[in-house]
mmCIF file of C-alpha atoms in Angstrom:
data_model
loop_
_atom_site.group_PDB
_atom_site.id
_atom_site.type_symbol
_atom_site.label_atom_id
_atom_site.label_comp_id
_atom_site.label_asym_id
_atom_site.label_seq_id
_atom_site.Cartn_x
_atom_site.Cartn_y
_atom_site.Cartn_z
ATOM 1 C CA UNK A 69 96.487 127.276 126.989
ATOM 2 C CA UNK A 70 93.642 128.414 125.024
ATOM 3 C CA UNK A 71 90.719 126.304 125.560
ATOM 4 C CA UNK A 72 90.050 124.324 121.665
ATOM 5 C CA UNK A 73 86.644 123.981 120.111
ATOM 6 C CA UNK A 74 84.954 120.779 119.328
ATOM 7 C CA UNK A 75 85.318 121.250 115.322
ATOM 8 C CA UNK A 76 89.271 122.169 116.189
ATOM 9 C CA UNK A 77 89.906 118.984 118.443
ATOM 10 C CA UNK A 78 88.088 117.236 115.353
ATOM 11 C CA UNK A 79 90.586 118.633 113.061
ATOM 12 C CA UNK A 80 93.634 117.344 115.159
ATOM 13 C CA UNK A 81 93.049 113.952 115.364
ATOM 14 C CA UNK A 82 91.964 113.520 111.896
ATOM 15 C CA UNK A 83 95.760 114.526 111.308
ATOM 16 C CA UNK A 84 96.698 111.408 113.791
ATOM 17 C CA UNK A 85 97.882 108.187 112.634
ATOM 18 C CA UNK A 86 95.701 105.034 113.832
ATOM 19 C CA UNK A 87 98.779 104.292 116.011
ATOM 20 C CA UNK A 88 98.737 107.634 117.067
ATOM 21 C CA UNK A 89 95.434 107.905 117.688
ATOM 22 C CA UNK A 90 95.060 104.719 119.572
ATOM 23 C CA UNK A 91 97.907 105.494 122.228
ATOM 24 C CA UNK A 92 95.809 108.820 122.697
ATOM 25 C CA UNK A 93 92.797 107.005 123.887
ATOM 26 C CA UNK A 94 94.682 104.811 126.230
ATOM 27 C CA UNK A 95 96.416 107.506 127.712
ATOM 28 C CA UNK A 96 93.258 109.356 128.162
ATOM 29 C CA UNK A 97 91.499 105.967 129.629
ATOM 30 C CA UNK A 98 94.249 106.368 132.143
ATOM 31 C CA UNK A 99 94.590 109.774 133.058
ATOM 32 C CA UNK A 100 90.828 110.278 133.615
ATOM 33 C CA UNK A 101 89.972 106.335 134.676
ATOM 34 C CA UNK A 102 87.243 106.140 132.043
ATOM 35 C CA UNK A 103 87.008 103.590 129.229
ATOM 36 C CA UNK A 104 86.125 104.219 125.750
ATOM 37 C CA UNK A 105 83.238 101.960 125.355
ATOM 38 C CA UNK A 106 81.538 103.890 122.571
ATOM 39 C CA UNK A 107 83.670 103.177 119.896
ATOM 40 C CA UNK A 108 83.590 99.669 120.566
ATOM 41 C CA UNK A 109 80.067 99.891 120.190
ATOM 42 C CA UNK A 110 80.069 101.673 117.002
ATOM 43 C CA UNK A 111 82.821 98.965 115.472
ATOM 44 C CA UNK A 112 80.349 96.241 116.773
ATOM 45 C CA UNK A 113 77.176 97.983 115.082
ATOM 46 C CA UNK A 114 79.505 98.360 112.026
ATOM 47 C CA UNK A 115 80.004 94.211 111.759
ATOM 48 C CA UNK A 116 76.873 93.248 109.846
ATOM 49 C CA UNK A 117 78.167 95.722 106.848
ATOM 50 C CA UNK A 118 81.441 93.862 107.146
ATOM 51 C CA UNK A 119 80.099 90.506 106.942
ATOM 52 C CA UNK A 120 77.757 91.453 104.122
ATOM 53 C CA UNK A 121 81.202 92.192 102.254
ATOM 54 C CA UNK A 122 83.235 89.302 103.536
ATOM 55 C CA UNK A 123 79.846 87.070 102.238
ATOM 56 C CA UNK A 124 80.541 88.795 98.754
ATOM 57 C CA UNK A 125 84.242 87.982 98.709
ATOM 58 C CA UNK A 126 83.809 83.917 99.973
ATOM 59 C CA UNK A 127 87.509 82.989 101.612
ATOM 60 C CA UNK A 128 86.085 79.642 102.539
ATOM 61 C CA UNK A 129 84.912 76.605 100.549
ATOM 62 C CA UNK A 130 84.241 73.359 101.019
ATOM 63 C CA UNK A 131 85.149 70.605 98.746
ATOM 64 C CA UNK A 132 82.156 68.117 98.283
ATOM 65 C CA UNK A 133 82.157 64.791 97.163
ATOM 66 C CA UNK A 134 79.055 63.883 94.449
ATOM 67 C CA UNK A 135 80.206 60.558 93.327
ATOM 68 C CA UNK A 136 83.060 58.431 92.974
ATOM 69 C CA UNK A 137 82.720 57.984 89.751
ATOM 70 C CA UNK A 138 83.486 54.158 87.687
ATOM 71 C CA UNK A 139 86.978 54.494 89.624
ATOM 72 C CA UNK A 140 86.519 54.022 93.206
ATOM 73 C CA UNK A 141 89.950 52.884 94.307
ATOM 74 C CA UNK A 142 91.623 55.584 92.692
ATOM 75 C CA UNK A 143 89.195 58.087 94.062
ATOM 76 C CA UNK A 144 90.374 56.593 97.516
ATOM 77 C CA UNK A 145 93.846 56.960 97.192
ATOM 78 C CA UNK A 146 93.328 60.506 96.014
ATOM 79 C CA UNK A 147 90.746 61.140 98.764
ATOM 80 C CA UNK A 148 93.097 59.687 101.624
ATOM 81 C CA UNK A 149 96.781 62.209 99.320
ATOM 82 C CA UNK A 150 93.897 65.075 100.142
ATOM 83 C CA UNK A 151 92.805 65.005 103.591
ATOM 84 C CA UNK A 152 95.521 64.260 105.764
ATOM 85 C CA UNK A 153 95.223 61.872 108.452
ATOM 86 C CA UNK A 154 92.745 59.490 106.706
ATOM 87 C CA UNK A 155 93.154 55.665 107.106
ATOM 88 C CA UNK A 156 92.135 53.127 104.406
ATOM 89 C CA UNK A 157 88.643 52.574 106.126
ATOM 90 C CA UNK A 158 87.663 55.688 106.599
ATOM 91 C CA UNK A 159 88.870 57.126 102.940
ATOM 92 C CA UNK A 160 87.090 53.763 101.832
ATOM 93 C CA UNK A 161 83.606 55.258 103.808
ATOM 94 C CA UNK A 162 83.753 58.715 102.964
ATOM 95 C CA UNK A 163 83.641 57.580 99.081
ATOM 96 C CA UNK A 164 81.080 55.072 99.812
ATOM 97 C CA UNK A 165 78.939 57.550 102.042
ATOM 98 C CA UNK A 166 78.828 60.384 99.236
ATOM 99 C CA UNK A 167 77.919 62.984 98.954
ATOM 100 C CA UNK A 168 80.004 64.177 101.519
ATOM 101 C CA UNK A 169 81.841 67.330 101.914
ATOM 102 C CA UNK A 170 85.761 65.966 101.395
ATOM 103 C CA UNK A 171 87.192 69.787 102.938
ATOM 104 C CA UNK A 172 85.776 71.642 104.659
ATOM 105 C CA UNK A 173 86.219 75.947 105.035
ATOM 106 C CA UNK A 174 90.097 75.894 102.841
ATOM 107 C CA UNK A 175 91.261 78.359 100.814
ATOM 108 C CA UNK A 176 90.534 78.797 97.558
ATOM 109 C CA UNK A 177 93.732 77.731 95.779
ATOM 110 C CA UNK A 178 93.522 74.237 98.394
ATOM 111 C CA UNK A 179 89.941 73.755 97.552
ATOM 112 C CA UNK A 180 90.642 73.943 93.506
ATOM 113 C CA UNK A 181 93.562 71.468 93.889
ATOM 114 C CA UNK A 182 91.682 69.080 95.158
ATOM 115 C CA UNK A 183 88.877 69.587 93.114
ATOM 116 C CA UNK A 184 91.431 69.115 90.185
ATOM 117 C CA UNK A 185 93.154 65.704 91.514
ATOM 118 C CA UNK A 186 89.672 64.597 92.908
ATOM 119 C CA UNK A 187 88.370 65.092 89.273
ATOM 120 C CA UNK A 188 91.375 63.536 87.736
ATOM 121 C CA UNK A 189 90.176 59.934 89.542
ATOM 122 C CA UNK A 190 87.596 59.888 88.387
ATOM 123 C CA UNK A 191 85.685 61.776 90.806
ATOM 124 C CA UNK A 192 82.344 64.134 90.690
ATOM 125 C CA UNK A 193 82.933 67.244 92.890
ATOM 126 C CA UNK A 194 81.335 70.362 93.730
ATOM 127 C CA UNK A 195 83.256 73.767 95.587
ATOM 128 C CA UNK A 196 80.933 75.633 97.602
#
């Protein structure tokens, strides 16, 4: 077998799938006992550049509680419909205690729901 460059070995496995590729490297890890550590290394030195985009792109909000608003009680009820799990007391202290985040790290389509219902009561909110 003739013996392949470095620029033709290149040229291979950019033809390889991901899959492809990644069954390559454990089959090499095996055959020659070796881990690929380096490429780990260059994924983990590529993170900051992926957070900077994922801090572009916000996935998570909170849902904040300003005020409750002239309409307490039905900010309550609404508060303890929203977050699951709530008794009376505690819905009754979170209102009381505001401003207080009401969600916290939801989706976007959860966090504007709430924001809508909260709002509806009577409620002053803010989605960071």
């Amino acid at each position: 077998m003739a013996k392949l460059t470095t620029e033709e070995l290149l040229d291979q496995f950019k033809e390889l799938t991901l899959l492809e590729l990644s069954e390559f490297v454990k089959a090499f890890e095996e055959t020659f006992e070796v881990t690929a550590a380096a490429p780990v290394a260059v994924a983990a030195a590529g993170a900051p550049a992926a957070a900077a985009d994922a801090a572009e792109e916000q996935d998570e909000f909170d849902v904040i509680l300003e005020g409750a608003g002239d309409k307490k009680i039905q900010v309550i009820k609404v508060v303890r419909e929203v977050v699951s799990g709530l008794g009376l007391k505690e819905a009754k202290d979170l209102v009381e205690g505001a401003p207080k985040p009401i969600l916290e790290k939801v989706a976007k389509e959860a966090a504007e729901a709430a924001k809508e219902k909260l709002e509806a009561a009577g409620a002053k909110i803010t989605v960071k």
